[in-house]
Short mmCIF file of C-alpha atoms in Angstrom, two decimals:
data_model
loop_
_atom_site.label_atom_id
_atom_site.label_comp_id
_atom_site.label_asym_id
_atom_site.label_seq_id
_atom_site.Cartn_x
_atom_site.Cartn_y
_atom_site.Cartn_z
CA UNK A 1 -35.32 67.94 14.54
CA UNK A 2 -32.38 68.68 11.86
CA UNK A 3 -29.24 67.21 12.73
CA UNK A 4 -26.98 66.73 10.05
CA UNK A 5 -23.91 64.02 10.69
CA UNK A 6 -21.23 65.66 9.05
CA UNK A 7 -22.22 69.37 9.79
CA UNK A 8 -23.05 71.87 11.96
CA UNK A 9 -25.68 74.24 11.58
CA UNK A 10 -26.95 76.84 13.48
CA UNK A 11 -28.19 80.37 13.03
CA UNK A 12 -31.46 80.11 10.18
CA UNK A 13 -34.61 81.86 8.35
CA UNK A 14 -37.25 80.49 6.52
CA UNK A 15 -39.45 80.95 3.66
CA UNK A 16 -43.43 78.92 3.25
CA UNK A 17 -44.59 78.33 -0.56
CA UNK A 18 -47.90 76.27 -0.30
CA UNK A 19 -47.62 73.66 1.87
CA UNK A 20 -43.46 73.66 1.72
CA UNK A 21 -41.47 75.19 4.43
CA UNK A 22 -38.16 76.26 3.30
CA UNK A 23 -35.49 76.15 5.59
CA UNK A 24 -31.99 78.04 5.12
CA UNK A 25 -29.68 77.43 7.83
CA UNK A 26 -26.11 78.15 8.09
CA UNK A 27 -23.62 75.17 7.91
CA UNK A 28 -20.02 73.89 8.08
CA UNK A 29 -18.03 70.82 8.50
CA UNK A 30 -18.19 68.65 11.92
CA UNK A 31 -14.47 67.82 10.71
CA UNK A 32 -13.25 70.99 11.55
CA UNK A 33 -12.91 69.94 15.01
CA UNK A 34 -13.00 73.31 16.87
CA UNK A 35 -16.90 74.96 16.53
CA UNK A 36 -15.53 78.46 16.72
CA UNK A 37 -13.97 77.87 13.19
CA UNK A 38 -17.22 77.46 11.87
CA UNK A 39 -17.80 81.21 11.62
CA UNK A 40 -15.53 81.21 8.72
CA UNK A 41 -16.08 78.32 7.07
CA UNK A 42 -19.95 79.13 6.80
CA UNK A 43 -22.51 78.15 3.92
CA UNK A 44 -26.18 78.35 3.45
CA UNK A 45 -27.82 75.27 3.44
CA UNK A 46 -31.25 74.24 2.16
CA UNK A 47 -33.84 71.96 3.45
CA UNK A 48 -38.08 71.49 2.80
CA UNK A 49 -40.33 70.31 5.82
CA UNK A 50 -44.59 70.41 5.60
CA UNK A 51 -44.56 70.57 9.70
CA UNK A 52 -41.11 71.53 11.14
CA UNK A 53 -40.13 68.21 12.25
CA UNK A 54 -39.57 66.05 9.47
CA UNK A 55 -37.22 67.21 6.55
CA UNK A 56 -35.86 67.16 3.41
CA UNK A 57 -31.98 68.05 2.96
CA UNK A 58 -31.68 69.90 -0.75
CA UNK A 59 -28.85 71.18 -2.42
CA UNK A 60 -26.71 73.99 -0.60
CA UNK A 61 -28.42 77.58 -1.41
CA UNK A 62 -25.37 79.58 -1.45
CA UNK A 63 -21.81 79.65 -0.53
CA UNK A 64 -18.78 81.72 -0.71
CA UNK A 65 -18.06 84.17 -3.79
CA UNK A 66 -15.16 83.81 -5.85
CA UNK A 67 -11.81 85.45 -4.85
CA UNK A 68 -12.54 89.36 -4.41
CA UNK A 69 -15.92 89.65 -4.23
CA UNK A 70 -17.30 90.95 -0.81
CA UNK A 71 -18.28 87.53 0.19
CA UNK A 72 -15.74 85.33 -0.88
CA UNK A 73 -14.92 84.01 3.01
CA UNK A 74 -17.75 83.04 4.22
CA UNK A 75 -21.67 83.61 3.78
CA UNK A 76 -24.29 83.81 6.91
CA UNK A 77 -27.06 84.57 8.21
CA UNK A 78 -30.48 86.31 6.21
CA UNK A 79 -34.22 86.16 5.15
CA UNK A 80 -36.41 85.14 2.22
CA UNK A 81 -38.83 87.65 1.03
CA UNK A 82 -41.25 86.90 -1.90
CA UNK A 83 -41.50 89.92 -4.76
CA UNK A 84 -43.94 89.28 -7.55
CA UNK A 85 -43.28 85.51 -9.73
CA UNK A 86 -39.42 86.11 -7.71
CA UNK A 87 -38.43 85.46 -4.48
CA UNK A 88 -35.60 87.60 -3.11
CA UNK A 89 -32.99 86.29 -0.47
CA UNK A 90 -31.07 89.00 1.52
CA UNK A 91 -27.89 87.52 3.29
CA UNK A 92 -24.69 88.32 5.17
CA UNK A 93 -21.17 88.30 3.55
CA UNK A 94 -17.66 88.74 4.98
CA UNK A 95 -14.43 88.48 2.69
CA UNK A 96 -10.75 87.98 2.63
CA UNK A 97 -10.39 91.77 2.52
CA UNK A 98 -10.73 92.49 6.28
CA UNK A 99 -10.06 88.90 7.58
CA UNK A 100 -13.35 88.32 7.93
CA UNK A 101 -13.77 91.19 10.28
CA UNK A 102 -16.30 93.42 7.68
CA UNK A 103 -19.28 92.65 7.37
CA UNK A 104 -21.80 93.63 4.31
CA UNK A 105 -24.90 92.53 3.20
CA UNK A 106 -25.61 90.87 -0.29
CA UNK A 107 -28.85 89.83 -2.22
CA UNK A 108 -29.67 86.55 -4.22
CA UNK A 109 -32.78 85.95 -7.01
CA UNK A 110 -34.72 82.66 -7.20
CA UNK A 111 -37.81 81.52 -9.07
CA UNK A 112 -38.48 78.60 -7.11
CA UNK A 113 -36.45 78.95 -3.63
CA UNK A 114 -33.57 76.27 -4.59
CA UNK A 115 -31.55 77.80 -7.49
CA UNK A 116 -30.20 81.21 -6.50
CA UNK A 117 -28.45 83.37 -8.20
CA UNK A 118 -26.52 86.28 -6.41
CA UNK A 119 -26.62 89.74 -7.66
CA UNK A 120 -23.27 90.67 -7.89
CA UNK A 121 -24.49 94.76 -8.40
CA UNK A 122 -25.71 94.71 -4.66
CA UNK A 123 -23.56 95.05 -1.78
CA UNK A 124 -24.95 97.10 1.40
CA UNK A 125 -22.21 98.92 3.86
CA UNK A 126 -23.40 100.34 7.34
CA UNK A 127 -23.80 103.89 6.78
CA UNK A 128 -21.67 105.96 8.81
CA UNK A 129 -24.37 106.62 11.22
CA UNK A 130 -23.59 103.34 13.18
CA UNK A 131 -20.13 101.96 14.27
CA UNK A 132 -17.53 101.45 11.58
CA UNK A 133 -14.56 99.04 12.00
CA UNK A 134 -12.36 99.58 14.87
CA UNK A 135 -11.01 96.73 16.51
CA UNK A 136 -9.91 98.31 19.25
CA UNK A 137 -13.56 99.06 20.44
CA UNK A 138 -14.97 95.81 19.00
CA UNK A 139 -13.72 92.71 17.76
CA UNK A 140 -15.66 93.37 14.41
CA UNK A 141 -18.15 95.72 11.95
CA UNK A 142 -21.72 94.68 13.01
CA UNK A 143 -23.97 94.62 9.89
CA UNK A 144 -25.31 91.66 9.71
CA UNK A 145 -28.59 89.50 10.00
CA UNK A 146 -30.93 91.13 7.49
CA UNK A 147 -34.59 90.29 8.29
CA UNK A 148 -36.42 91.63 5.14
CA UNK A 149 -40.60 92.03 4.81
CA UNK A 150 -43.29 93.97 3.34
CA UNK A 151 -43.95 97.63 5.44
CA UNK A 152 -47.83 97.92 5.53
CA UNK A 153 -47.44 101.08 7.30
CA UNK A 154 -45.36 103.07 5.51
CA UNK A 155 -45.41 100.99 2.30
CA UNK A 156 -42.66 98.98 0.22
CA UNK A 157 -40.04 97.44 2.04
CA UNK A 158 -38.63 97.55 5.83
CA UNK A 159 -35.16 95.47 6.65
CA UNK A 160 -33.94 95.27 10.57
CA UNK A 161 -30.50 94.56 10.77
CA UNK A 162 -28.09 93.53 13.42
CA UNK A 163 -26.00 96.89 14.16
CA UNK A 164 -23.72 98.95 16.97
CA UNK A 165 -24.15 102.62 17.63
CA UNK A 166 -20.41 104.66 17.46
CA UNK A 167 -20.81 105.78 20.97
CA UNK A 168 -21.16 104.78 24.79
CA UNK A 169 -20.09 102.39 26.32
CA UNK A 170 -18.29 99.39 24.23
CA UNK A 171 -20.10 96.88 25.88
CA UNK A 172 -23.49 98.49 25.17
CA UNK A 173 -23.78 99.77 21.98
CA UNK A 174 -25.73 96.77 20.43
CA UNK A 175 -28.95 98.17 18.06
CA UNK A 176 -30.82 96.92 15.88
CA UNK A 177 -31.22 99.45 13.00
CA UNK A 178 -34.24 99.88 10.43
CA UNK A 179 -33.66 100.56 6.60
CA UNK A 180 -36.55 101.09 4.10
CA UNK A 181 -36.61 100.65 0.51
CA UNK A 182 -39.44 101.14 -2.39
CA UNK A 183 -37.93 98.09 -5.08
CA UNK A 184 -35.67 95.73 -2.99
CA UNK A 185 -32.64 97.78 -4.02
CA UNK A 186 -31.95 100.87 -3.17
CA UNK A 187 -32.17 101.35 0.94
CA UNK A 188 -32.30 104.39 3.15
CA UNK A 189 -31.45 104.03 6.70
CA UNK A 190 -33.78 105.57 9.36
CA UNK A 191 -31.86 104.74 12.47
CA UNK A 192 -31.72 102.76 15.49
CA UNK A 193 -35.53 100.91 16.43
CA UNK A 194 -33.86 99.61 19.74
CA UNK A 195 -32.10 101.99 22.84
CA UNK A 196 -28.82 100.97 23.72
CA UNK A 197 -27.52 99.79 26.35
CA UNK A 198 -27.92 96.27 27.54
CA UNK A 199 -25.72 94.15 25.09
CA UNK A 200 -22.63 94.63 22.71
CA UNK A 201 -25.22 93.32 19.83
CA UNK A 202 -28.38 92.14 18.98
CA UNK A 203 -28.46 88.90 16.65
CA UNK A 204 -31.04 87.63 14.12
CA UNK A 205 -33.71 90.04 14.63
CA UNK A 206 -37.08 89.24 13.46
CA UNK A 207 -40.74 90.46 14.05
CA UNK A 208 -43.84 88.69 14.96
CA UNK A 209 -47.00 89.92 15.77
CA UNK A 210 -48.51 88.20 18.94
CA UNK A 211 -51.27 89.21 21.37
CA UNK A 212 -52.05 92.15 19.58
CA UNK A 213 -48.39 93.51 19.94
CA UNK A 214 -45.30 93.12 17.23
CA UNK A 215 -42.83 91.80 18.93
CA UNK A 216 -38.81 92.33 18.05
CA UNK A 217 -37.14 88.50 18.73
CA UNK A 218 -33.57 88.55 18.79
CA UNK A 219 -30.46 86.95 20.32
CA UNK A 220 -27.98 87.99 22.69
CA UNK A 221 -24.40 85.80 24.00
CA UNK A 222 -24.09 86.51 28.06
CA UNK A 223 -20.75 87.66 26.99
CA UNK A 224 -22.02 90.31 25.55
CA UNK A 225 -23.85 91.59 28.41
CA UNK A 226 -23.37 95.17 28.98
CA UNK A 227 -21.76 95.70 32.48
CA UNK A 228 -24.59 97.80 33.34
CA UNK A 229 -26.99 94.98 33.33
CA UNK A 230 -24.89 92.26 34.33
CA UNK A 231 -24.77 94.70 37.49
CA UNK A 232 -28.73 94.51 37.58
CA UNK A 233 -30.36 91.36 36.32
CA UNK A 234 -26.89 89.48 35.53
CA UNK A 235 -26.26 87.78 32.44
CA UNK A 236 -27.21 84.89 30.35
CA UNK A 237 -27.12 83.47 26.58
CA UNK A 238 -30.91 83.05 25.22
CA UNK A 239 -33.30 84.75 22.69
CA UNK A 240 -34.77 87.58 24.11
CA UNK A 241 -37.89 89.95 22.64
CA UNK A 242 -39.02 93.80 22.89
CA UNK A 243 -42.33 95.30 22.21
CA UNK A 244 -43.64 97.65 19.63
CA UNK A 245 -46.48 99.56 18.54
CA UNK A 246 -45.73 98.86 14.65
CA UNK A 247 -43.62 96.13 12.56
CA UNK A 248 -40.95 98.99 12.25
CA UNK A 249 -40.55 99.65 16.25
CA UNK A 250 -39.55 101.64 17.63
CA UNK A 251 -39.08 98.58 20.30
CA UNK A 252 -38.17 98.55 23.85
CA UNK A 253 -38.47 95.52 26.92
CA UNK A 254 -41.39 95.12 28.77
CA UNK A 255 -39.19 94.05 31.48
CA UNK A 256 -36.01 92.04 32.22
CA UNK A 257 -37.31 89.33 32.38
CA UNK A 258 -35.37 87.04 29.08
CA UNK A 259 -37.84 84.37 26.83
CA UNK A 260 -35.71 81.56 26.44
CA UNK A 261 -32.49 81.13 27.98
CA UNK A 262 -30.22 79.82 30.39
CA UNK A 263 -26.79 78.95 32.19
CA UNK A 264 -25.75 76.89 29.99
CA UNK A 265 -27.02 78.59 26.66
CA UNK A 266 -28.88 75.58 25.53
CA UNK A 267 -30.92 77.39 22.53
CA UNK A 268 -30.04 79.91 20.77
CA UNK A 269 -30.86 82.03 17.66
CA UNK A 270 -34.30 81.48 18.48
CA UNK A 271 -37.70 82.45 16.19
CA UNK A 272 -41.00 82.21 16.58
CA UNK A 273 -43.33 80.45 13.66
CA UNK A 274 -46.82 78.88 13.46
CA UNK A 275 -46.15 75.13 14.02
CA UNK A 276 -48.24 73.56 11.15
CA UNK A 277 -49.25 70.85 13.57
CA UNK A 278 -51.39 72.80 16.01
CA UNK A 279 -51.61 76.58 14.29
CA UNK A 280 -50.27 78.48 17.62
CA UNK A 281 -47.14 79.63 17.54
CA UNK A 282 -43.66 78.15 18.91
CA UNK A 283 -40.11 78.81 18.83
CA UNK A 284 -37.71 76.80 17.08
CA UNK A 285 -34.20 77.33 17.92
CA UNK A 286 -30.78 76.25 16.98
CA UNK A 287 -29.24 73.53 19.56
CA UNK A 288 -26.58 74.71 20.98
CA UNK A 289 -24.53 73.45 24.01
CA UNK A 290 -26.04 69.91 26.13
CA UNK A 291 -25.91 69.86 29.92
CA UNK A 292 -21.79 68.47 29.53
CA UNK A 293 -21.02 71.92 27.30
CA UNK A 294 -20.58 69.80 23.90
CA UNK A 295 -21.66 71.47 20.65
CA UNK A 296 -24.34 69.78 19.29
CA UNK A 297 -25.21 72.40 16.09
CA UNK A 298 -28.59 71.18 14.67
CA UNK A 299 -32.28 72.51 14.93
CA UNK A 300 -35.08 71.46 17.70
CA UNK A 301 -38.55 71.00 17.00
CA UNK A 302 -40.88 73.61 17.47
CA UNK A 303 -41.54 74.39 21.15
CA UNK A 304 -44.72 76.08 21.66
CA UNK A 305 -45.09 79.58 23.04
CA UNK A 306 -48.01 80.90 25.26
CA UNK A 307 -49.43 84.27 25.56
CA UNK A 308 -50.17 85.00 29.35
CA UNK A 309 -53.49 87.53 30.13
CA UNK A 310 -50.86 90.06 30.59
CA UNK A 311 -48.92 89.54 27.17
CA UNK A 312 -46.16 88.35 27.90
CA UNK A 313 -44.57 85.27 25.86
CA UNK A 314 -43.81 82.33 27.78
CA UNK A 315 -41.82 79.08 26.63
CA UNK A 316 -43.76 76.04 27.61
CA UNK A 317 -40.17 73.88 27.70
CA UNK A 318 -37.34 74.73 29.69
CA UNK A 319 -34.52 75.50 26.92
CA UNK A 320 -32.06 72.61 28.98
CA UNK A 321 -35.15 70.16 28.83
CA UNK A 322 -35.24 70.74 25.00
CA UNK A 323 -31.82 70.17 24.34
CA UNK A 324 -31.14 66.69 26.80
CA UNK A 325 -34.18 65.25 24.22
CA UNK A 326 -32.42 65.89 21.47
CA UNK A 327 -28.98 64.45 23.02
CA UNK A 328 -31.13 61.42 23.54
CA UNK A 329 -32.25 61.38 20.13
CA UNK A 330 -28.58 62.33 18.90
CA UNK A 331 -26.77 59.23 20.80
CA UNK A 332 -29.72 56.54 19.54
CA UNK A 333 -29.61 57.79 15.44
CA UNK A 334 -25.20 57.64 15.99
CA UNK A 335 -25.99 54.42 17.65
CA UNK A 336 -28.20 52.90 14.90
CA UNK A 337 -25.56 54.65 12.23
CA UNK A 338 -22.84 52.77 13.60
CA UNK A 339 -24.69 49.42 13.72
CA UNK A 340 -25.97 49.60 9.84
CA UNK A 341 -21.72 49.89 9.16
#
C-alpha cells in the first residue's frame, strides 16, 4: 500500500506507460492536525509502481496556481489521458475568489508523465444547464472530478464529470454529466448520463468495462444520501457502480444493492484496474477511517473483484477487513520508524 508519513492522500487516477503505473493522488500535510482542512490545502502528488503494491514516490505533479489564477487555493482530483507523443492531464481547481467554494476544471501537458505544465488558456465552468453556486441550496458548485478517455462510439473525446442538476430536491440532485470534445479543448456538454435522485453528488466517476457491460464507478458520503433513499435502503459511505449500454451511459443501478462500503466508511474513492499480478480486475481504494474512526489517508492494495453469472461485481474483501490490515501494517512501519531514531 501507499502510506506516506507526513501526508495524507486520498482521492486518485492513474495513467500505465509500458510497464510503469503512474499514480496521481491528492495530498496534504499530516501536520495540519484536523483532516477536514485537507480539502484546501490539496496538491497532486506523483508516484510509479509495476504491480500496485510496491512504489516509487516522485516529485509532486502539480500544485496551486499563483495568486489569481482559478486554481490558486487548492488543486484536486482528475485523469491522465494520452494524445499523440503528449499526454494530457485534466484536473480540478478551486481559488481564493469564491473561498474555495467554485469549482472549475483546468488542463496540464506532459511528455513523459512527471513534468507538467498547466495551460493557463483552459479553464472549464459548468454550463448553466447544471446547478450554479448557491450556498443556500448547497454548500458548494459541483464541477469537479474529470475522468477523460477516447469515445469509440461517437469518436474524439468523452469527459464524465462530477455535477448537480438546478432542480429537485437539494439532497438529490447529484449527476454525473457527459461533455464531448474533437481536440482536448474545446467541450460541448450533452447532459446528465445518471437520473437523479439518490445522493447530493456523485464523486470520481470512472468507466470500466466488465462482463460485457461498462460500468459507471463512483463515490458517494452517507451524508449525502438523498432522504428518499435513506427512507428505502438507508445510507452508507462506499463506492458504488451503475450500468450502461456504452462508455458514454446513459447509466442507471441494477439494484440497491452498494459495491464496497460500510458503517464505518472504511474505503472510499474507489476504482477498479487490472492488478498486474493476476490480470483480473480489483479495486483499489483510498483508506479512509479504521474500526476506532481515525484518519488513516493512504492507498490499499488492490482487492480483487468478481463477476457473479448474473453480472454483478462483487468485492472479495470486506472494506473493514481491508482497512484493520493496513492499521496493522501502519502501527509496525511507525514502530520500526521510531526504533531506527
Amino acid at each position: 500500500m501507499l502510506l506516506l508519513d507526513d501526508h495524507w492522500t486520498w482521492d486518485f487516477w492513474t495513467a500505465q506507460d509500458g510497464d510503469d503505473i503512474h499514480l496521481y493522488f491528492l495530498k496534504a500535510p499530516r501536520s495540519l492536525g484536523d483532516p477536514d482542512l485537507r480539502h484546501t490545502n490539496a496538491r497532486i502528488g506523483h508516484a510509479v509502481s509495476t504491480d500496485l503494491r510496491r512504489w516509487t514516490v516522485l516529485e509532486d505533479a502539480l500544485g496551486p496556481g499563483e495568486l489569481g489564477a482559478f486554481d490558486d487555493l487548492a488543486t484536486w482530483t482528475g485523469s491522465v489521458v494520452r494524445d499523440g507523443d503528449g499526454w494530457w492531464m485534466f484536473y480540478t481547481g478551486i481559488g481564493t475568489d469564491s473561498d474555495g467554494l467554485r469549482q472549475r476544471i483546468g488542463r496540464a501537458h506532459s511528455t513523459d508523465l512527471v513534468t507538467w505544465t498547466k495551460d493557463a488558456d483552459f479553464v472549464l465552468e459548468a454550463p448553466a444547464m447544471f446547478e450554479q453556486l448557491d450556498t443556500s441550496v448547497w454548500p458548494d458548485l459541483c464541477w469537479r472530478d474529470p475522468c477523460v478517455f477516447a469515445d469509440p462510439e461517437h469518436g474524439g473525446w468523452a469527459m464524465l464529470v462530477t455535477a448537480r442538476m438546478p432542480h429537485g430536491p437539494a439532497d438529490a440532485r447529484g449527476v454525473v454529466a457527459l461533455l464531448r470534445s474533437d481536440d482536448l479543448r474545446t467541450w460541448t456538454r450533452v447532459g446528465p448520463v445518471t437520473p437523479p435522485g439518490d445522493w447530493g453528488h456523485l464523486e470520481v466517476p470512472q468507466v470500466v468495462e466488465l462482463g460485457g457491460r461498462h460500468r459507471l464507478v463512483f463515490c458517494a458520503y452517507a451524508a449525502c444520501t438523498s432522504a428518499g433513499r435513506q427512507a428505502r435502503v438507508g445510507a452508507m459511505t462506499g463506492t458504488h457502480y451503475f450500468d450502461g449500454a456504452s462508455p458514454t451511459g446513459p447509466f442507471a443501478p441494477e439494484s440497491d444493492d452498494l459495491f464496497a462500503a460500510d458503517p464505518a466508511g472504511s474505503l472510499y474513492a474507489g476504482k477498479i484496474v487490472t492488478d498486474p499480478l493476476t490480470g483480473g480486475p480489483a479495486l483499489l481504494a483510498f483508506l479512509q477511517f479504521g474500526a476506532d474512526g481515525e484518519f488513516l489517508g493512504g492507498l490499499s492494495d488492490p482487492v480483487p473483484v468478481e463477476v457473479t453469472p448474473s453480472g454483478r461485481l462483487v468485492l472479495t474483501r470486506r472494506p473493514a477487513d481491508v482497512v484493520a490490515e493496513a492499521r496493522v501494517a501502519v502501527d509496525a512501519h511507525e514502530a520500526a520508524r521510531i526504533a531506527g531514531r
